[in-house]
Coordinates of N, CA and C in Angstrom, one line a residue:
Chain E
G910 N 92.7 103.9 82.5 CA 92.7 103.7 84.0 C 94.3 103.3 84.3
N911 N 94.8 103.1 85.4 CA 95.7 103.0 85.2 C 95.4 100.9 85.9
S912 N 96.2 100.1 85.1 CA 95.3 98.3 85.4 C 96.6 97.5 85.1
V913 N 96.6 96.1 86.2 CA 97.1 95.4 85.9 C 96.9 94.0 85.3
T914 N 97.1 93.3 84.9 CA 97.0 92.0 84.0 C 98.0 90.8 84.0
Q915 N 98.0 89.6 84.7 CA 97.9 88.8 85.1 C 97.8 87.5 84.7
M916 N 98.7 86.3 84.2 CA 98.3 84.7 83.5 C 97.6 84.3 84.4
E917 N 96.7 84.0 83.9 CA 95.4 83.2 85.3 C 96.1 81.9 85.4
G918 N 96.4 81.4 86.7 CA 96.5 80.2 87.1 C 95.2 79.0 87.2
P919 N 95.5 78.2 87.8 CA 97.1 77.6 88.7 C 97.8 77.4 87.5
V920 N 98.7 77.9 87.9 CA 100.0 76.6 87.3 C 100.9 76.0 87.9
T921 N 100.7 75.5 87.4 CA 101.0 73.2 88.5 C 102.6 72.9 87.6
L922 N 103.9 73.2 88.4 CA 104.9 72.4 87.0 C 105.7 71.7 88.4
S923 N 106.7 70.8 88.2 CA 107.1 69.6 88.6 C 108.8 70.7 88.7
E924 N 109.0 70.3 90.5 CA 110.4 70.8 91.0 C 111.8 70.9 89.3
E925 N 112.6 72.2 89.9 CA 113.5 72.5 89.5 C 112.8 72.5 87.8
A926 N 111.7 73.0 87.1 CA 111.2 73.7 85.9 C 111.7 74.8 85.6
F927 N 111.4 75.2 84.9 CA 111.5 77.4 84.5 C 109.8 77.6 84.6
L928 N 110.2 78.9 85.4 CA 109.5 79.7 85.8 C 109.2 80.9 84.8
T929 N 107.7 81.1 84.2 CA 107.6 82.1 84.2 C 106.2 82.6 84.3
I930 N 105.8 84.0 85.2 CA 104.3 84.1 85.2 C 104.5 85.9 84.1
N931 N 103.1 85.2 83.0 CA 103.1 87.2 82.9 C 101.8 88.1 83.0
C932 N 103.4 89.4 83.3 CA 102.3 90.5 83.7 C 102.4 92.1 82.9
T933 N 101.3 92.6 82.1 CA 101.5 93.0 81.8 C 100.8 94.4 82.0
Y934 N 100.7 95.5 82.1 CA 100.8 96.8 82.8 C 99.3 97.9 81.3
T935 N 99.2 99.2 82.1 CA 98.3 100.4 81.9 C 98.8 101.3 83.0
A936 N 99.2 102.1 82.3 CA 99.9 103.3 83.5 C 100.0 104.2 82.0
T937 N 99.9 105.8 83.4 CA 100.1 106.9 82.4 C 101.4 107.4 82.9
G938 N 102.8 107.9 82.7 CA 103.8 107.9 83.4 C 105.0 107.3 83.2
Y939 N 105.1 107.1 83.8 CA 106.4 105.6 84.1 C 106.8 105.3 85.4
P940 N 105.4 104.3 85.9 CA 105.1 103.5 86.4 C 106.5 102.9 87.1
S941 N 106.2 102.3 88.8 CA 106.9 101.5 89.1 C 106.2 100.8 89.5
L942 N 107.4 98.6 89.1 CA 106.8 97.8 88.9 C 107.3 96.5 89.7
F943 N 106.5 95.6 90.9 CA 106.5 94.5 91.7 C 106.4 93.4 91.5
W944 N 106.4 92.7 92.1 CA 106.4 91.4 92.2 C 105.8 91.2 93.5
Y945 N 105.0 91.4 94.4 CA 104.7 90.2 95.7 C 104.6 88.8 95.9
V946 N 104.7 88.0 97.0 CA 104.4 86.7 96.9 C 103.4 86.7 98.4
Q947 N 102.7 86.0 98.0 CA 101.8 85.2 99.5 C 101.5 84.2 99.5
Y948 N 102.4 83.5 100.9 CA 102.1 81.8 101.1 C 101.1 81.6 102.0
P949 N 100.8 80.4 101.7 CA 99.5 79.9 102.5 C 99.1 80.9 103.7
G950 N 98.2 81.6 103.8 CA 97.6 81.6 105.6 C 98.3 83.3 105.8
E951 N 99.3 83.4 104.7 CA 99.8 85.3 105.2 C 99.5 86.2 104.5
G952 N 100.1 87.4 105.2 CA 99.8 88.6 104.5 C 100.6 88.9 103.3
L953 N 101.3 89.9 101.5 CA 101.6 89.4 100.6 C 103.4 90.5 101.3
Q954 N 104.7 89.8 100.4 CA 105.6 90.2 100.6 C 106.4 90.5 100.1
L955 N 107.1 91.8 99.9 CA 107.4 92.3 98.8 C 108.8 91.4 98.1
L956 N 108.4 90.9 96.5 CA 109.8 89.7 96.0 C 111.3 90.3 94.8
L957 N 110.4 91.3 95.0 CA 111.4 92.1 93.7 C 110.5 93.7 93.0
K958 N 111.2 94.8 92.8 CA 110.7 95.4 92.0 C 111.9 96.3 91.2
A959 N 111.5 97.1 90.5 CA 111.8 97.9 89.3 C 111.7 99.1 88.9
T960 N 112.1 100.3 88.5 CA 111.3 101.6 89.1 C 111.9 101.9 87.8
K961 N 112.5 101.6 86.7 CA 112.6 102.5 85.3 C 112.9 101.3 85.0
A962 N 112.1 102.1 83.0 CA 112.8 100.8 81.9 C 114.2 100.3 81.8
D963 N 113.5 99.3 81.9 CA 115.2 97.7 81.4 C 115.8 97.9 83.0
D964 N 114.8 98.2 84.1 CA 115.6 97.6 85.0 C 115.4 96.1 85.1
K965 N 116.4 95.2 85.9 CA 116.3 94.3 86.2 C 115.9 93.9 87.6
G966 N 114.8 93.2 88.2 CA 115.1 93.0 90.3 C 115.1 92.0 89.9
S967 N 115.9 91.7 90.8 CA 115.6 89.8 91.5 C 115.9 89.9 93.2
N968 N 115.9 88.7 92.9 CA 115.5 88.2 94.3 C 115.7 86.3 94.7
K969 N 115.8 86.0 95.7 CA 115.8 84.5 95.8 C 115.3 83.4 94.3
G970 N 115.9 84.5 93.2 CA 116.4 83.2 92.2 C 115.2 83.7 91.2
F971 N 114.6 85.0 91.7 CA 113.5 85.1 91.0 C 114.3 86.5 89.9
E972 N 113.5 87.0 89.2 CA 113.8 87.6 88.3 C 112.8 88.6 86.9
A973 N 112.7 90.0 87.5 CA 111.8 90.5 86.3 C 113.1 91.6 85.6
T974 N 111.7 92.4 84.3 CA 112.7 93.2 83.7 C 111.2 93.7 82.8
Y975 N 111.9 95.2 83.9 CA 110.8 96.2 83.1 C 110.8 96.3 81.7
R976 N 110.2 95.7 80.8 CA 110.0 96.0 79.5 C 108.8 97.4 78.5
K977 N 109.5 98.4 78.3 CA 108.5 100.1 78.5 C 107.7 99.6 77.0
E978 N 108.9 99.2 76.0 CA 108.0 98.6 75.2 C 106.9 98.1 74.7
T979 N 107.3 96.7 75.8 CA 106.1 96.2 75.4 C 104.8 96.1 77.1
T980 N 105.4 96.9 77.6 CA 104.3 97.3 78.4 C 104.4 96.1 79.8
S981 N 105.8 95.7 79.5 CA 105.3 94.0 80.7 C 106.6 93.7 81.5
F982 N 106.8 93.0 82.9 CA 107.0 92.7 83.6 C 106.9 91.2 84.0
H983 N 107.4 90.3 83.6 CA 107.6 89.0 83.7 C 108.3 88.5 84.5
L984 N 108.0 87.3 85.5 CA 108.3 86.9 86.5 C 109.0 85.4 86.2
E985 N 110.3 85.6 86.2 CA 111.4 83.8 85.9 C 111.8 83.5 86.7
K986 N 111.9 82.4 87.0 CA 112.8 81.4 87.8 C 113.0 80.6 87.0
G987 N 114.8 80.2 87.1 CA 115.0 79.0 86.5 C 115.7 78.1 86.8
S988 N 114.6 77.2 88.7 CA 114.4 76.1 88.7 C 113.6 76.3 89.4
V989 N 112.6 75.7 90.1 CA 111.9 76.5 90.9 C 111.3 75.3 92.2
Q990 N 111.3 75.8 93.1 CA 111.3 74.5 94.5 C 110.1 74.2 94.9
V991 N 109.8 73.3 95.4 CA 108.4 72.9 96.8 C 108.3 73.8 97.7
S992 N 109.1 75.3 98.0 CA 108.7 75.8 98.7 C 108.4 77.1 98.3
D993 N 108.9 76.9 97.1 CA 108.4 78.2 96.2 C 106.2 78.5 95.8
S994 N 105.9 77.7 96.0 CA 104.2 77.3 96.2 C 103.7 77.9 96.2
A995 N 103.4 79.1 96.4 CA 102.2 80.7 96.7 C 101.8 81.4 95.6
V996 N 101.3 82.2 96.1 CA 100.7 83.4 94.7 C 101.5 84.3 95.4
Y997 N 101.5 84.5 93.7 CA 102.4 85.8 93.0 C 101.0 87.2 92.6
F998 N 101.6 88.2 93.1 CA 101.3 89.3 92.6 C 101.8 90.4 91.8
C999 N 101.4 90.4 90.7 CA 102.2 92.5 90.3 C 102.0 92.7 90.9
A1000 N 102.4 94.2 90.9 CA 101.9 95.4 90.7 C 102.6 96.9 90.3
L1001 N 101.6 98.0 90.2 CA 102.5 99.0 90.0 C 101.8 99.8 90.8
S1002 N 102.7 101.2 90.8 CA 102.4 102.9 91.6 C 103.3 103.7 90.9
Y1003 N 101.6 104.3 90.2 CA 102.1 105.2 89.0 C 102.1 106.8 89.9
Q1004 N 102.0 106.6 91.1 CA 101.7 108.3 91.7 C 102.3 107.9 92.8
A1005 N 103.6 109.1 93.7 CA 103.7 108.7 95.1 C 102.6 109.2 96.1
G1006 N 102.5 108.9 96.8 CA 101.2 109.0 97.6 C 99.4 108.3 97.1
T1007 N 99.6 107.4 96.2 CA 98.8 106.6 96.3 C 99.1 105.2 96.2
A1008 N 97.7 103.9 96.5 CA 98.0 103.4 96.6 C 98.6 102.7 95.4
L1009 N 99.6 101.4 95.7 CA 99.3 100.4 94.6 C 97.8 99.7 94.6
I1010 N 99.1 99.0 92.8 CA 97.2 98.5 92.0 C 98.3 97.2 91.8
F1011 N 96.6 96.8 92.1 CA 98.0 94.6 92.2 C 96.6 93.8 90.5
G1012 N 97.0 93.0 90.4 CA 97.2 92.1 89.6 C 96.2 90.9 89.9
K1013 N 95.4 90.2 89.9 CA 94.6 89.6 90.4 C 95.4 88.0 90.8
G1014 N 96.0 87.7 90.8 CA 97.0 87.1 91.6 C 97.6 86.4 90.9
T1015 N 98.6 85.2 90.4 CA 99.0 83.2 90.2 C 99.4 82.7 90.9
T1016 N 98.1 81.8 91.1 CA 98.8 80.8 92.1 C 99.9 79.5 91.0
L1017 N 101.0 79.3 92.2 CA 102.0 78.6 91.5 C 101.7 77.6 92.3
S1018 N 101.7 76.1 92.1 CA 102.5 75.0 92.9 C 102.9 74.1 92.0
V1019 N 103.7 74.0 93.5 CA 105.4 72.8 92.5 C 105.1 71.4 93.2
S1020 N 105.2 70.2 92.3 CA 104.9 69.1 93.0 C 107.1 68.2 93.0
S1021 N 107.2 67.3 93.7 CA 108.5 67.0 94.3 C 108.0 66.0 93.0
Chain Q
D1462 N 110.7 93.3 118.1 CA 110.3 93.0 116.0 C 109.1 94.0 115.5
G1463 N 110.1 95.1 115.0 CA 108.7 95.1 114.2 C 108.1 95.1 113.5
G1464 N 106.4 95.7 113.6 CA 106.0 93.9 112.3 C 104.4 95.2 112.1
I1465 N 103.9 94.8 111.9 CA 102.0 94.8 111.4 C 101.1 93.8 111.6
T1466 N 100.1 93.9 112.6 CA 99.5 93.1 113.3 C 97.4 93.5 112.7
Q1467 N 97.7 91.8 113.0 CA 96.5 91.7 112.4 C 95.6 91.3 113.7
S1468 N 94.4 91.5 113.8 CA 93.3 90.8 114.9 C 91.7 90.8 114.9
P1469 N 91.1 90.1 114.9 CA 91.5 88.5 115.1 C 92.0 87.8 113.6
K1470 N 92.0 87.0 113.8 CA 93.0 85.8 112.6 C 91.5 85.5 111.9
Y1471 N 90.5 84.9 112.7 CA 88.9 84.7 112.2 C 88.3 85.6 112.5
L1472 N 87.3 85.9 112.1 CA 85.7 86.3 112.3 C 84.6 86.6 111.7
F1473 N 84.0 85.9 113.1 CA 82.3 85.8 112.1 C 81.1 86.4 112.5
R1474 N 80.1 87.0 111.4 CA 79.6 88.6 111.2 C 78.2 87.5 111.1
K1475 N 77.3 88.3 112.3 CA 75.7 88.5 112.2 C 75.4 88.4 111.2
E1476 N 74.0 88.7 110.7 CA 73.1 89.6 109.8 C 72.8 91.2 110.6
G1477 N 73.5 91.9 110.0 CA 72.8 93.0 110.8 C 74.2 93.3 111.5
Q1478 N 74.8 93.1 112.2 CA 76.0 93.4 112.5 C 76.9 94.4 112.6
N1479 N 77.6 94.8 113.0 CA 78.9 96.1 112.6 C 80.0 95.0 113.3
V1480 N 81.2 94.8 112.2 CA 82.3 94.2 113.1 C 83.4 95.5 112.6
T1481 N 84.2 94.6 113.8 CA 86.1 96.4 113.5 C 87.1 94.8 113.1
L1482 N 87.6 95.7 112.3 CA 88.9 94.4 112.2 C 89.9 95.4 112.4
S1483 N 90.9 94.8 113.6 CA 91.9 95.8 114.0 C 93.5 95.5 113.2
C1484 N 93.9 97.0 113.4 CA 95.1 96.2 112.0 C 96.8 97.6 113.6
E1485 N 97.6 96.9 113.8 CA 98.8 97.6 114.3 C 99.9 97.6 113.9
Q1486 N 101.0 98.6 114.0 CA 102.1 98.3 113.6 C 102.9 99.3 114.3
N1487 N 104.2 99.0 114.2 CA 105.4 100.1 115.2 C 106.2 100.1 114.2
L1488 N 106.0 100.6 113.2 CA 107.0 100.5 111.9 C 107.0 102.6 112.2
N1489 N 106.5 103.1 112.8 CA 106.6 104.5 113.1 C 106.3 104.4 111.4
H1490 N 105.2 103.9 110.6 CA 105.3 104.2 109.3 C 103.6 105.7 109.0
D1491 N 103.9 106.6 108.4 CA 102.7 107.4 108.1 C 101.6 106.6 108.0
A1492 N 101.6 105.7 106.6 CA 100.6 105.4 105.4 C 100.2 104.0 105.9
M1493 N 98.9 103.6 105.7 CA 98.5 102.6 106.1 C 97.1 101.9 105.1
Y1494 N 97.3 100.9 104.6 CA 96.1 100.5 103.3 C 95.2 99.4 104.1
W1495 N 93.7 99.4 104.2 CA 92.9 98.0 103.7 C 92.3 97.5 102.4
Y1496 N 93.0 96.2 102.2 CA 92.5 96.1 100.7 C 91.4 94.8 101.1
R1497 N 91.3 94.2 100.2 CA 90.1 93.0 100.9 C 89.7 91.8 99.3
Q1498 N 90.7 91.1 99.5 CA 91.1 89.6 98.6 C 90.1 88.7 98.4
D1499 N 89.7 88.5 97.6 CA 88.5 87.4 97.3 C 89.4 86.3 96.3
P1500 N 88.3 84.9 96.4 CA 89.1 84.3 95.2 C 89.5 84.6 94.4
G1501 N 90.6 85.0 92.8 CA 90.4 85.0 91.0 C 90.4 86.3 91.2
Q1502 N 90.3 87.7 92.3 CA 89.5 88.8 92.0 C 91.0 89.6 92.4
G1503 N 92.1 89.3 93.6 CA 93.3 90.0 94.1 C 92.5 90.4 95.0
L1504 N 93.7 91.5 95.4 CA 93.6 92.2 96.3 C 92.2 93.5 95.7
R1505 N 91.5 94.0 95.8 CA 90.9 95.2 95.3 C 91.4 96.0 97.0
L1506 N 91.4 97.7 97.2 CA 91.5 98.9 98.6 C 90.5 99.0 98.5
I1507 N 90.4 98.9 99.9 CA 88.8 99.4 100.8 C 89.2 101.5 101.0
Y1508 N 90.0 101.6 101.4 CA 90.3 102.0 102.5 C 92.1 102.6 102.4
Y1509 N 92.9 103.8 102.0 CA 94.2 104.2 103.0 C 94.4 105.9 103.8
S1510 N 95.4 105.9 104.1 CA 95.3 106.9 105.2 C 96.7 107.8 105.2
Q1511 N 97.2 108.1 104.9 CA 99.0 109.0 104.6 C 99.5 109.3 105.9
I1512 N 98.4 109.8 106.8 CA 98.8 110.7 107.4 C 97.2 111.0 108.6
V1513 N 97.6 111.2 110.4 CA 96.5 111.2 111.5 C 96.2 111.6 110.9
N1514 N 94.4 111.6 110.9 CA 93.2 112.3 110.8 C 93.0 111.7 109.0
D1515 N 93.2 111.0 108.7 CA 93.1 112.4 107.3 C 93.3 110.5 106.7
F1516 N 91.8 110.2 105.6 CA 91.7 109.1 105.3 C 91.1 108.9 103.5
Q1517 N 91.2 108.6 102.8 CA 91.0 109.2 101.6 C 90.5 106.5 101.0
K1518 N 88.7 107.3 100.4 CA 88.0 106.0 99.9 C 89.2 105.3 98.7
G1519 N 89.0 104.1 98.4 CA 89.8 103.4 97.8 C 88.5 102.8 96.5
D1520 N 88.5 102.1 95.7 CA 88.0 101.9 94.7 C 86.3 101.1 95.9
I1521 N 86.5 100.3 96.6 CA 84.8 99.8 97.4 C 85.4 99.8 98.6
A1522 N 85.0 101.4 98.7 CA 84.6 101.5 100.2 C 83.3 101.4 100.6
E1523 N 82.2 101.1 99.6 CA 81.1 101.3 100.2 C 80.4 99.8 101.5
G1524 N 80.1 99.9 102.4 CA 79.9 99.8 102.9 C 81.1 98.9 104.9
Y1525 N 82.2 100.2 103.8 CA 83.4 100.1 105.4 C 83.6 101.4 105.6
S1526 N 84.0 101.8 106.8 CA 84.3 102.9 107.3 C 86.1 102.3 108.2
V1527 N 86.1 102.9 108.4 CA 87.7 103.8 108.9 C 87.5 104.6 109.9
S1528 N 89.0 104.4 111.0 CA 89.8 106.0 111.2 C 90.8 105.6 111.3
R1529 N 92.1 106.8 112.1 CA 92.9 106.9 112.4 C 93.5 108.3 113.3
E1530 N 92.9 107.8 114.3 CA 92.9 108.3 115.3 C 94.6 109.0 116.2
K1531 N 95.7 107.4 115.8 CA 96.5 107.5 116.3 C 97.5 107.0 114.8
K1532 N 98.9 107.4 115.0 CA 99.5 106.8 114.3 C 99.3 105.7 114.0
E1533 N 99.6 104.5 115.1 CA 100.4 103.1 115.0 C 99.0 102.0 114.7
S1534 N 97.6 102.7 114.5 CA 95.8 101.8 114.1 C 95.4 102.6 112.9
F1535 N 94.5 101.7 113.6 CA 93.6 102.4 111.7 C 92.6 100.7 111.3
P1536 N 91.5 101.0 111.8 CA 90.7 99.6 112.9 C 90.0 100.1 110.9
L1537 N 88.9 98.9 111.0 CA 88.0 98.2 109.9 C 87.1 98.4 110.4
T1538 N 85.8 99.0 110.1 CA 85.2 98.8 110.6 C 84.3 98.0 109.5
V1539 N 83.3 97.3 109.0 CA 82.3 96.4 108.1 C 81.0 96.2 108.4
T1540 N 80.1 97.2 107.6 CA 78.6 97.5 108.3 C 77.6 97.5 107.8
S1541 N 77.0 97.1 108.3 CA 75.0 96.6 107.5 C 76.3 96.4 106.4
A1542 N 76.2 97.7 106.0 CA 75.3 97.7 104.8 C 76.3 97.1 103.4
Q1543 N 77.6 96.3 103.9 CA 78.1 94.9 103.4 C 77.8 94.0 102.9
K1544 N 77.4 93.9 101.6 CA 76.3 92.6 101.9 C 76.9 91.3 102.1
N1545 N 78.3 91.4 100.9 CA 79.2 90.9 100.5 C 80.0 90.5 101.4
P1546 N 80.0 91.0 102.6 CA 81.5 90.7 103.7 C 82.0 89.4 103.8
T1547 N 82.0 88.6 102.6 CA 82.4 87.1 103.1 C 84.6 87.1 102.8
A1548 N 85.3 87.4 102.9 CA 86.4 87.7 102.4 C 88.1 87.9 102.8
F1549 N 88.9 87.4 102.9 CA 89.7 87.8 103.2 C 90.8 89.1 103.2
Y1550 N 90.5 89.7 104.6 CA 90.9 91.8 105.1 C 92.6 91.4 104.8
L1551 N 93.2 92.9 104.5 CA 95.0 92.7 104.8 C 94.6 94.1 105.2
C1552 N 96.1 94.6 106.6 CA 96.0 95.5 106.5 C 97.6 95.3 106.0
A1553 N 97.9 97.4 105.7 CA 99.2 97.3 105.4 C 100.1 98.8 105.4
S1554 N 101.4 99.0 105.5 CA 102.0 100.1 106.0 C 102.4 100.7 105.2
S1555 N 102.9 102.2 105.2 CA 104.4 101.9 104.0 C 104.4 103.6 105.0
R1556 N 106.4 103.5 105.4 CA 106.8 105.0 105.1 C 105.8 106.0 103.7
T1557 N 105.6 107.4 104.4 CA 105.6 108.4 103.5 C 106.6 108.6 102.5
G1558 N 105.6 108.2 101.8 CA 107.2 108.6 100.0 C 107.1 107.5 99.9
D1559 N 107.4 106.5 100.3 CA 107.2 105.2 100.1 C 106.5 104.0 100.3
N1560 N 105.3 104.7 98.9 CA 104.5 103.8 99.5 C 104.5 102.2 98.1
E1561 N 105.8 102.4 97.4 CA 105.9 101.0 96.6 C 106.2 100.1 97.7
K1562 N 107.1 100.6 98.7 CA 107.0 99.3 99.6 C 106.1 98.9 100.4
L1563 N 105.1 98.0 100.3 CA 104.3 97.7 101.5 C 104.9 96.6 102.9
F1564 N 104.5 96.5 104.2 CA 104.8 95.6 104.7 C 102.7 95.4 105.0
F1565 N 102.9 94.0 104.8 CA 101.7 93.6 105.3 C 101.5 92.7 106.4
G1566 N 100.2 92.7 106.9 CA 99.8 92.2 107.8 C 99.1 90.4 107.4
S1567 N 99.1 89.5 108.7 CA 98.8 88.2 108.4 C 97.6 88.0 107.9
G1568 N 96.7 89.5 107.9 CA 95.4 88.9 107.4 C 94.1 87.9 109.0
T1569 N 92.8 89.1 108.1 CA 91.8 89.0 108.9 C 90.5 87.4 108.1
Q1570 N 90.1 86.9 108.0 CA 89.3 86.2 107.1 C 88.0 87.1 107.9
L1571 N 87.2 86.6 107.1 CA 85.9 87.1 107.9 C 84.9 86.2 107.0
S1572 N 83.3 86.4 107.9 CA 82.6 84.4 107.2 C 81.3 86.1 107.6
V1573 N 80.7 85.5 107.2 CA 78.9 85.4 107.9 C 78.3 84.2 107.9
L1574 N 78.3 84.0 109.8 CA 77.3 82.9 110.3 C 75.6 83.2 109.1

């Protein structure tokens, strides 16, 4: 079936460190891939997305590249800030009209 | 401002009681969704609706019920049959054909007394 696997957290970094959160997927066909972010006590917000192989999604300094050969969509940021502390969810959409499938989420904690 | 509103923010349920979580959106979206969030388990789909008067079960529908009588509203009832209801519940909406971009409410934390 279709699924998303994320690296387990929590991830703890110092400010200005490099961030990578791994995400791999299993899906039939050619899914679209997403990263959502959840700040404490809030709902999720779309961070970035990529709809086809080799596409790079980017937003607020975060980037992720859709790698079909490795079925991956790893999230990266060159220099994290304290305000980036949140839970990050990788997700996929394999068919229009169906709900998104989410990974389990990775908690990021950035200290100054 | 357009958005999606969940209420209440916190809710407590007694044994054997049904409780209803409210979700309202003024984004003119056709599709609406309910997810349950548990620590370490991510988001799991309970129910979703692509159009008024129609809805489909998600992965963990047992013990829950929904209705979609109006486009703007998609209430979720947690019935007494749901034996482990304590969780954070998230409602979301999207345009038809754009299920990829979901707009989320701020969630309801349900706890059992």
